[in-house]
């Protein structure tokens, strides 16, 4: 299994605190990787570093075999799409216009939007179930719909790797399942690598192929969802005693003692 | 840094007190007067001390505290670190009321300035609140409405001032906030207001603490957010209006005091409400001490209120990296989106052309209105055409700069006027006016250009040192503007003929436009339009914040540089020829957006057309309203644009 990201002794610190403390691991390509951990564990910082939104204070990150610093801005955006945790207000934009912004890395500031761009936008609208909404204004949509529109923008970006920072934190359970199902489908249908920051361990276990858990800026666990679902591992990740309930026909579920 | 938090205030308090004592020294030759103070028994020196200098110091402390409290209340309730009494139109309303009373009904002044200033401030605040009320006093709506009302009020006030010539120069002094006292009356009134205000603020402190959460969070905790906002704003208005009535317009304390309070460690809103008045009192007392020492009895009426910006502007620049600016939350209301933007643009284009032709042809003679005939066309056309075309181009440039900056910062308050470029140009102009004996127009133009460029460089210097953040740029621009405004007020307070020339230029006039300069403005407009077309896709993506833009592969520093430089050039050039006018750069993009022009290309094009239209109509109005004399152009632009935008805002909220 090849690695899309390789992290080598990655460190990030602010004046009073070390947020990431010498992290080493590989993220598998073509799979959905869940990044979990308690509040302040550094998962959001880590995904921002992977997305080149912030600069690490030490260590190196390699993306597709090349050091993160050595990527050209637009070339990077063609390979990797990032969705921030808090979505900006898309003031006045229509759904199809926002999705079409994902083509920027391909046509740049001045290039013409060609047939390939139009096809990619149409494909993204279909893949995310936005065809009926395409003429709506984004700021009139519900939370779940808006989240799908932003996912659509990432799909149109046609990147091989998607980074999602807590994409379901503001959604109800039905929309959480809907969005994560879509994310999983996007990954498996076209072998995209996805890194998704999640809060809910059960959701992470249900939808991810691989889990990385952070605790106080260090890797507490890295492995498959099945391996994570043991009381010992869960205790180590969450810092609280967890009970694992077996379930017929699926992964066990974890609840606090 | 708790050590600094104690050391700096103590140090500055010591300095302020020493300065005050230094200026009191001449009156202390015979020692301190004995208590009880009996005017009959006292020497002249002691009279000056007890009924002049001592109440002056007390008024400085009280007024500073009142403004600090007012600013802290507004910043907490509006969640905006740059809100202050002047940004809500409170001070401008009071100013307009006083100017109008002086000009139109001098008899009313026998009851003193208090009721009139209160009425003016109250009227302005009520108007702002009426607009805000429909959207639960949403912060951004409030600040925009406040700026518009302030703009409208001060344009009318300046128009009145100019119509009366030098007669009203005492009002310019009043505008600057002179702290000279001749008794204990104002000090007593201010003390009473402060006492009551402090009590009310103490009662509001706890609910306001919840306001630091998002409004929805506060609502969940059982708070009636709308009522609380209204109460806090009303209290802040009363506090600021009492200062306006007692000493006039004191710049900058309202925004600087809470900033200082935060810098020395006030985090919670109750701490802010406590420290900000103390900081405000200290800053104003310090400023007054400096003014007393520097003027040393020579310029007795020199307004301290104008000098506060001299200290406050640099202070804000220094604080900037230390401030954690909270961006005002985005407006909740969904603006209209026209289904046929092209039709709207064509309509605007046609209106502009008709206006252009009509205004060129239509003229006024002592006998009445006339259309140009062939004979007089030869005579008037060379005068009128460059003037109208130049004014339209200048309006287009300002609007374009505003549209680009508002998209860049995703902040509806960004405008070239707010970024200090206009202010810098004005200072350059003033510097030439006051240093060169009888400057040629070209030298004045050059001065303004250099001033604008310096403001831009200062801005770039502050911004580029750190990671580029939109709200930083805005704050830096406001600091530069405040500094410029302070210097200008000081110069105007000198009260010479040059001051009057400066005042006239400040309100803007297109009379200096020649064919060459109009052509230059038009060329620049085309150039900047070309740049904006080249970076159109950036202008679409940048409002989605830096993280999205970076994620899509936009070279952010380059985008920033391109936009700031183009906007600066556009503003500087427009300012050179028509004065630092009007807030067209703030208003035109808003008007375009509220008409339904949502897509970046429509928004930019619509802004340019509306800016040109506004300035064109303003120039015609300025030329015709009091024929054969020209009225200020900027004044007319704000008189036309502000009510239009206010109406759109009110209409939308129905």
mmCIF file of C-alpha atoms in Angstrom, chain B residues 53-334:
data_model
loop_
_atom_site.group_PDB
_atom_site.id
_atom_site.type_symbol
_atom_site.label_atom_id
_atom_site.label_comp_id
_atom_site.label_asym_id
_atom_site.label_seq_id
_atom_site.Cartn_x
_atom_site.Cartn_y
_atom_site.Cartn_z
ATOM 1 C CA UNK B 53 -7.199 74.907 34.893
ATOM 2 C CA UNK B 54 -8.520 72.616 37.615
ATOM 3 C CA UNK B 55 -11.966 72.140 36.058
ATOM 4 C CA UNK B 56 -10.230 71.684 32.712
ATOM 5 C CA UNK B 57 -8.255 68.782 34.080
ATOM 6 C CA UNK B 58 -11.357 67.332 35.679
ATOM 7 C CA UNK B 59 -13.336 67.717 32.445
ATOM 8 C CA UNK B 60 -10.538 65.984 30.539
ATOM 9 C CA UNK B 61 -10.679 63.049 32.940
ATOM 10 C CA UNK B 62 -14.474 62.870 32.912
ATOM 11 C CA UNK B 63 -14.894 63.278 29.159
ATOM 12 C CA UNK B 64 -12.208 60.652 28.543
ATOM 13 C CA UNK B 65 -13.917 58.248 30.916
ATOM 14 C CA UNK B 66 -17.308 58.845 29.306
ATOM 15 C CA UNK B 67 -15.966 58.255 25.811
ATOM 16 C CA UNK B 68 -14.032 55.193 26.954
ATOM 17 C CA UNK B 69 -17.170 53.732 28.505
ATOM 18 C CA UNK B 70 -19.235 54.595 25.468
ATOM 19 C CA UNK B 71 -16.713 52.958 23.139
ATOM 20 C CA UNK B 72 -16.428 49.867 25.342
ATOM 21 C CA UNK B 73 -20.217 49.468 25.382
ATOM 22 C CA UNK B 74 -20.478 49.822 21.613
ATOM 23 C CA UNK B 75 -17.583 47.477 20.907
ATOM 24 C CA UNK B 76 -18.974 44.822 23.212
ATOM 25 C CA UNK B 77 -22.499 45.001 21.936
ATOM 26 C CA UNK B 78 -21.576 45.294 18.261
ATOM 27 C CA UNK B 79 -18.706 42.792 18.529
ATOM 28 C CA UNK B 80 -16.565 45.101 16.469
ATOM 29 C CA UNK B 81 -13.183 46.324 17.731
ATOM 30 C CA UNK B 82 -13.369 49.543 15.738
ATOM 31 C CA UNK B 83 -16.856 50.709 16.700
ATOM 32 C CA UNK B 84 -16.925 54.000 18.528
ATOM 33 C CA UNK B 85 -19.400 56.842 19.089
ATOM 34 C CA UNK B 86 -18.382 58.592 15.898
ATOM 35 C CA UNK B 87 -18.878 55.475 13.780
ATOM 36 C CA UNK B 88 -22.530 55.333 14.784
ATOM 37 C CA UNK B 89 -23.265 58.893 13.757
ATOM 38 C CA UNK B 90 -23.724 59.998 17.357
ATOM 39 C CA UNK B 91 -21.100 62.725 17.345
ATOM 40 C CA UNK B 92 -21.957 63.878 13.828
ATOM 41 C CA UNK B 93 -25.619 64.171 14.764
ATOM 42 C CA UNK B 94 -24.754 66.402 17.702
ATOM 43 C CA UNK B 95 -22.462 68.470 15.494
ATOM 44 C CA UNK B 96 -25.149 68.964 12.853
ATOM 45 C CA UNK B 97 -27.702 70.016 15.466
ATOM 46 C CA UNK B 98 -25.337 72.611 16.895
ATOM 47 C CA UNK B 99 -24.341 73.980 13.497
ATOM 48 C CA UNK B 100 -27.960 74.180 12.361
ATOM 49 C CA UNK B 101 -29.001 75.920 15.564
ATOM 50 C CA UNK B 102 -26.188 78.442 15.233
ATOM 51 C CA UNK B 103 -27.068 79.216 11.626
ATOM 52 C CA UNK B 104 -30.842 78.899 11.540
ATOM 53 C CA UNK B 105 -32.080 79.564 15.054
ATOM 54 C CA UNK B 106 -29.421 81.226 17.166
ATOM 55 C CA UNK B 107 -32.091 82.074 19.722
ATOM 56 C CA UNK B 108 -32.296 78.436 20.764
ATOM 57 C CA UNK B 109 -28.762 78.572 22.052
ATOM 58 C CA UNK B 110 -29.849 80.606 25.084
ATOM 59 C CA UNK B 111 -30.658 77.322 26.778
ATOM 60 C CA UNK B 112 -27.124 76.211 26.192
ATOM 61 C CA UNK B 113 -25.644 73.590 23.912
ATOM 62 C CA UNK B 114 -26.780 70.545 25.892
ATOM 63 C CA UNK B 115 -30.384 70.129 24.769
ATOM 64 C CA UNK B 116 -29.484 70.807 21.152
ATOM 65 C CA UNK B 117 -26.542 68.417 21.055
ATOM 66 C CA UNK B 118 -28.593 65.764 22.856
ATOM 67 C CA UNK B 119 -31.421 66.181 20.354
ATOM 68 C CA UNK B 120 -29.040 65.885 17.417
ATOM 69 C CA UNK B 121 -27.261 62.848 18.812
ATOM 70 C CA UNK B 122 -30.603 61.321 19.741
ATOM 71 C CA UNK B 123 -32.001 61.903 16.272
ATOM 72 C CA UNK B 124 -28.990 60.335 14.577
ATOM 73 C CA UNK B 125 -28.997 57.376 16.944
ATOM 74 C CA UNK B 126 -32.735 56.853 16.494
ATOM 75 C CA UNK B 127 -32.314 56.794 12.729
ATOM 76 C CA UNK B 128 -29.512 54.241 12.991
ATOM 77 C CA UNK B 129 -31.505 52.184 15.481
ATOM 78 C CA UNK B 130 -34.607 52.319 13.286
ATOM 79 C CA UNK B 131 -32.602 50.790 10.449
ATOM 80 C CA UNK B 132 -30.954 48.318 12.791
ATOM 81 C CA UNK B 133 -34.179 47.381 14.585
ATOM 82 C CA UNK B 134 -35.520 45.426 11.637
ATOM 83 C CA UNK B 135 -32.513 43.073 11.804
ATOM 84 C CA UNK B 136 -32.239 42.678 15.578
ATOM 85 C CA UNK B 137 -29.535 45.379 15.630
ATOM 86 C CA UNK B 138 -27.145 43.288 13.633
ATOM 87 C CA UNK B 139 -23.605 44.670 14.073
ATOM 88 C CA UNK B 140 -22.654 45.145 10.435
ATOM 89 C CA UNK B 141 -25.953 46.778 9.544
ATOM 90 C CA UNK B 142 -25.577 49.110 12.511
ATOM 91 C CA UNK B 143 -22.061 50.172 11.615
ATOM 92 C CA UNK B 144 -22.902 50.771 7.953
ATOM 93 C CA UNK B 145 -26.044 52.691 8.834
ATOM 94 C CA UNK B 146 -24.072 54.649 11.433
ATOM 95 C CA UNK B 147 -21.352 55.584 8.983
ATOM 96 C CA UNK B 148 -23.950 56.690 6.442
ATOM 97 C CA UNK B 149 -25.860 58.800 8.941
ATOM 98 C CA UNK B 150 -22.592 60.329 10.150
ATOM 99 C CA UNK B 151 -21.657 61.083 6.571
ATOM 100 C CA UNK B 152 -24.990 62.684 5.803
ATOM 101 C CA UNK B 153 -24.971 64.762 8.987
ATOM 102 C CA UNK B 154 -21.449 66.018 8.539
ATOM 103 C CA UNK B 155 -22.000 66.881 4.863
ATOM 104 C CA UNK B 156 -25.003 68.990 5.758
ATOM 105 C CA UNK B 157 -23.047 70.573 8.598
ATOM 106 C CA UNK B 158 -20.122 71.431 6.336
ATOM 107 C CA UNK B 159 -22.497 72.793 3.691
ATOM 108 C CA UNK B 160 -23.985 75.093 6.295
ATOM 109 C CA UNK B 161 -20.545 76.099 7.529
ATOM 110 C CA UNK B 162 -19.381 76.947 4.021
ATOM 111 C CA UNK B 163 -22.555 78.850 3.207
ATOM 112 C CA UNK B 164 -21.825 81.152 6.121
ATOM 113 C CA UNK B 165 -18.182 81.755 5.273
ATOM 114 C CA UNK B 166 -15.720 82.415 8.017
ATOM 115 C CA UNK B 167 -18.447 83.387 10.371
ATOM 116 C CA UNK B 168 -18.716 79.834 11.590
ATOM 117 C CA UNK B 169 -15.090 79.258 12.327
ATOM 118 C CA UNK B 170 -15.860 79.082 15.994
ATOM 119 C CA UNK B 171 -17.743 75.911 15.121
ATOM 120 C CA UNK B 172 -14.648 74.398 13.602
ATOM 121 C CA UNK B 173 -12.998 75.051 16.933
ATOM 122 C CA UNK B 174 -15.969 73.439 18.627
ATOM 123 C CA UNK B 175 -15.692 70.487 16.293
ATOM 124 C CA UNK B 176 -12.153 70.021 17.494
ATOM 125 C CA UNK B 177 -13.212 69.776 21.109
ATOM 126 C CA UNK B 178 -11.646 72.603 23.028
ATOM 127 C CA UNK B 179 -11.331 71.783 26.704
ATOM 128 C CA UNK B 180 -11.035 75.368 27.905
ATOM 129 C CA UNK B 181 -13.191 75.884 30.998
ATOM 130 C CA UNK B 182 -14.515 78.990 32.699
ATOM 131 C CA UNK B 183 -16.197 77.374 35.645
ATOM 132 C CA UNK B 184 -17.319 74.136 37.189
ATOM 133 C CA UNK B 185 -20.665 73.802 35.373
ATOM 134 C CA UNK B 186 -19.648 71.343 32.606
ATOM 135 C CA UNK B 187 -17.503 69.350 35.021
ATOM 136 C CA UNK B 188 -20.477 68.941 37.346
ATOM 137 C CA UNK B 189 -22.809 67.893 34.561
ATOM 138 C CA UNK B 190 -20.300 65.416 33.140
ATOM 139 C CA UNK B 191 -19.686 63.978 36.598
ATOM 140 C CA UNK B 192 -23.427 63.441 37.045
ATOM 141 C CA UNK B 193 -23.697 61.775 33.634
ATOM 142 C CA UNK B 194 -20.696 59.562 34.378
ATOM 143 C CA UNK B 195 -22.146 58.510 37.713
ATOM 144 C CA UNK B 196 -25.493 57.534 36.220
ATOM 145 C CA UNK B 197 -23.831 56.003 33.170
ATOM 146 C CA UNK B 198 -21.494 53.907 35.316
ATOM 147 C CA UNK B 199 -24.464 52.635 37.322
ATOM 148 C CA UNK B 200 -26.352 51.658 34.176
ATOM 149 C CA UNK B 201 -23.244 50.041 32.696
ATOM 150 C CA UNK B 202 -22.763 48.054 35.899
ATOM 151 C CA UNK B 203 -26.325 46.793 35.592
ATOM 152 C CA UNK B 204 -25.746 45.853 31.953
ATOM 153 C CA UNK B 205 -22.347 44.270 32.585
ATOM 154 C CA UNK B 206 -23.513 40.729 33.248
ATOM 155 C CA UNK B 207 -25.912 40.395 30.289
ATOM 156 C CA UNK B 208 -23.295 42.042 28.097
ATOM 157 C CA UNK B 209 -20.850 39.352 29.199
ATOM 158 C CA UNK B 210 -23.104 36.833 27.501
ATOM 159 C CA UNK B 211 -23.047 38.917 24.357
ATOM 160 C CA UNK B 212 -19.422 37.968 23.803
ATOM 161 C CA UNK B 213 -20.890 34.657 22.773
ATOM 162 C CA UNK B 214 -22.540 34.557 19.428
ATOM 163 C CA UNK B 215 -25.902 36.260 19.540
ATOM 164 C CA UNK B 216 -27.633 32.908 19.133
ATOM 165 C CA UNK B 217 -25.716 31.498 22.076
ATOM 166 C CA UNK B 218 -26.725 34.465 24.180
ATOM 167 C CA UNK B 219 -30.314 33.971 23.109
ATOM 168 C CA UNK B 220 -30.159 30.379 24.240
ATOM 169 C CA UNK B 221 -29.124 31.578 27.669
ATOM 170 C CA UNK B 222 -32.387 33.455 27.975
ATOM 171 C CA UNK B 223 -31.245 36.878 26.892
ATOM 172 C CA UNK B 224 -33.341 39.225 24.820
ATOM 173 C CA UNK B 225 -30.541 40.179 22.496
ATOM 174 C CA UNK B 226 -32.392 42.890 20.597
ATOM 175 C CA UNK B 227 -33.519 44.735 23.725
ATOM 176 C CA UNK B 228 -30.070 44.493 25.251
ATOM 177 C CA UNK B 229 -28.390 45.836 22.129
ATOM 178 C CA UNK B 230 -30.851 48.724 21.992
ATOM 179 C CA UNK B 231 -30.305 49.587 25.654
ATOM 180 C CA UNK B 232 -26.528 49.466 25.432
ATOM 181 C CA UNK B 233 -26.436 51.546 22.265
ATOM 182 C CA UNK B 234 -28.815 54.099 23.763
ATOM 183 C CA UNK B 235 -26.641 54.391 26.865
ATOM 184 C CA UNK B 236 -23.506 54.778 24.755
ATOM 185 C CA UNK B 237 -25.243 57.483 22.728
ATOM 186 C CA UNK B 238 -26.211 59.484 25.807
ATOM 187 C CA UNK B 239 -22.670 59.281 27.179
ATOM 188 C CA UNK B 240 -21.095 60.399 23.903
ATOM 189 C CA UNK B 241 -23.676 63.127 23.305
ATOM 190 C CA UNK B 242 -23.018 64.644 26.729
ATOM 191 C CA UNK B 243 -19.341 64.914 25.846
ATOM 192 C CA UNK B 244 -20.269 66.449 22.486
ATOM 193 C CA UNK B 245 -22.433 69.004 24.210
ATOM 194 C CA UNK B 246 -19.902 69.909 26.860
ATOM 195 C CA UNK B 247 -16.647 70.039 24.898
ATOM 196 C CA UNK B 248 -17.385 69.136 21.271
ATOM 197 C CA UNK B 249 -16.000 66.371 19.182
ATOM 198 C CA UNK B 250 -13.162 64.521 20.836
ATOM 199 C CA UNK B 251 -11.688 62.140 18.310
ATOM 200 C CA UNK B 252 -10.477 58.635 18.863
ATOM 201 C CA UNK B 253 -10.810 58.106 22.612
ATOM 202 C CA UNK B 254 -13.867 55.944 22.001
ATOM 203 C CA UNK B 255 -11.907 53.497 19.869
ATOM 204 C CA UNK B 256 -8.484 53.799 21.543
ATOM 205 C CA UNK B 257 -9.536 53.383 25.172
ATOM 206 C CA UNK B 258 -11.044 49.902 24.803
ATOM 207 C CA UNK B 259 -8.053 48.900 22.643
ATOM 208 C CA UNK B 260 -5.654 49.990 25.383
ATOM 209 C CA UNK B 261 -7.785 48.265 28.002
ATOM 210 C CA UNK B 262 -7.571 45.043 26.009
ATOM 211 C CA UNK B 263 -3.841 45.429 25.512
ATOM 212 C CA UNK B 264 -3.256 45.672 29.273
ATOM 213 C CA UNK B 265 -5.235 42.531 29.855
ATOM 214 C CA UNK B 266 -8.989 43.173 29.922
ATOM 215 C CA UNK B 267 -10.517 40.042 28.441
ATOM 216 C CA UNK B 268 -14.030 39.779 29.811
ATOM 217 C CA UNK B 269 -16.592 42.421 29.022
ATOM 218 C CA UNK B 270 -16.945 43.495 32.670
ATOM 219 C CA UNK B 271 -13.191 44.080 32.836
ATOM 220 C CA UNK B 272 -13.415 46.025 29.606
ATOM 221 C CA UNK B 273 -16.235 48.191 30.942
ATOM 222 C CA UNK B 274 -14.121 48.954 33.996
ATOM 223 C CA UNK B 275 -10.711 49.522 32.398
ATOM 224 C CA UNK B 276 -11.812 51.334 29.249
ATOM 225 C CA UNK B 277 -13.152 54.419 31.095
ATOM 226 C CA UNK B 278 -9.956 54.536 33.161
ATOM 227 C CA UNK B 279 -7.839 54.258 30.021
ATOM 228 C CA UNK B 280 -9.977 56.892 28.296
ATOM 229 C CA UNK B 281 -9.613 59.309 31.197
ATOM 230 C CA UNK B 282 -5.870 58.780 31.247
ATOM 231 C CA UNK B 283 -5.441 59.226 27.489
ATOM 232 C CA UNK B 284 -7.461 62.423 27.294
ATOM 233 C CA UNK B 285 -5.789 63.852 30.405
ATOM 234 C CA UNK B 286 -2.402 63.033 28.916
ATOM 235 C CA UNK B 287 -3.319 64.600 25.574
ATOM 236 C CA UNK B 288 -4.571 67.704 27.298
ATOM 237 C CA UNK B 289 -1.379 67.884 29.339
ATOM 238 C CA UNK B 290 0.659 67.782 26.152
ATOM 239 C CA UNK B 291 -1.532 70.426 24.533
ATOM 240 C CA UNK B 292 -1.270 72.656 27.613
ATOM 241 C CA UNK B 293 2.496 72.327 27.693
ATOM 242 C CA UNK B 294 3.018 72.841 23.973
ATOM 243 C CA UNK B 295 0.691 75.798 23.591
ATOM 244 C CA UNK B 296 1.671 77.250 27.003
ATOM 245 C CA UNK B 297 -0.967 79.962 27.039
ATOM 246 C CA UNK B 298 -0.300 81.143 23.499
ATOM 247 C CA UNK B 299 -3.109 79.372 21.642
ATOM 248 C CA UNK B 300 -5.652 79.299 24.367
ATOM 249 C CA UNK B 301 -8.481 77.899 22.294
ATOM 250 C CA UNK B 302 -6.417 75.140 20.697
ATOM 251 C CA UNK B 303 -8.726 72.113 20.594
ATOM 252 C CA UNK B 304 -7.436 69.149 22.545
ATOM 253 C CA UNK B 305 -10.038 66.921 20.894
ATOM 254 C CA UNK B 306 -8.225 67.335 17.592
ATOM 255 C CA UNK B 307 -4.895 66.445 19.117
ATOM 256 C CA UNK B 308 -6.159 63.149 20.518
ATOM 257 C CA UNK B 309 -5.892 61.648 17.057
ATOM 258 C CA UNK B 310 -2.219 62.656 16.957
ATOM 259 C CA UNK B 311 -1.587 60.359 19.872
ATOM 260 C CA UNK B 312 -4.397 57.909 19.215
ATOM 261 C CA UNK B 313 -3.496 57.155 15.590
ATOM 262 C CA UNK B 314 0.069 56.017 16.257
ATOM 263 C CA UNK B 315 -1.153 54.254 19.390
ATOM 264 C CA UNK B 316 -3.557 52.154 17.350
ATOM 265 C CA UNK B 317 -0.822 51.377 14.818
ATOM 266 C CA UNK B 318 1.410 50.232 17.651
ATOM 267 C CA UNK B 319 -1.336 48.151 19.207
ATOM 268 C CA UNK B 320 -2.300 46.586 15.916
ATOM 269 C CA UNK B 321 -0.101 43.480 16.053
ATOM 270 C CA UNK B 322 -1.226 42.931 19.646
ATOM 271 C CA UNK B 323 -4.911 43.157 18.912
ATOM 272 C CA UNK B 324 -6.879 40.055 18.276
ATOM 273 C CA UNK B 325 -9.356 41.544 15.904
ATOM 274 C CA UNK B 326 -12.683 39.831 15.704
ATOM 275 C CA UNK B 327 -14.156 40.163 12.280
ATOM 276 C CA UNK B 328 -17.746 41.289 12.518
ATOM 277 C CA UNK B 329 -20.001 38.319 11.792
ATOM 278 C CA UNK B 330 -21.352 38.311 8.255
ATOM 279 C CA UNK B 331 -24.713 39.910 7.647
ATOM 280 C CA UNK B 332 -27.500 37.417 7.871
ATOM 281 C CA UNK B 333 -29.867 38.894 5.378
ATOM 282 C CA UNK B 334 -29.788 37.498 1.900
#
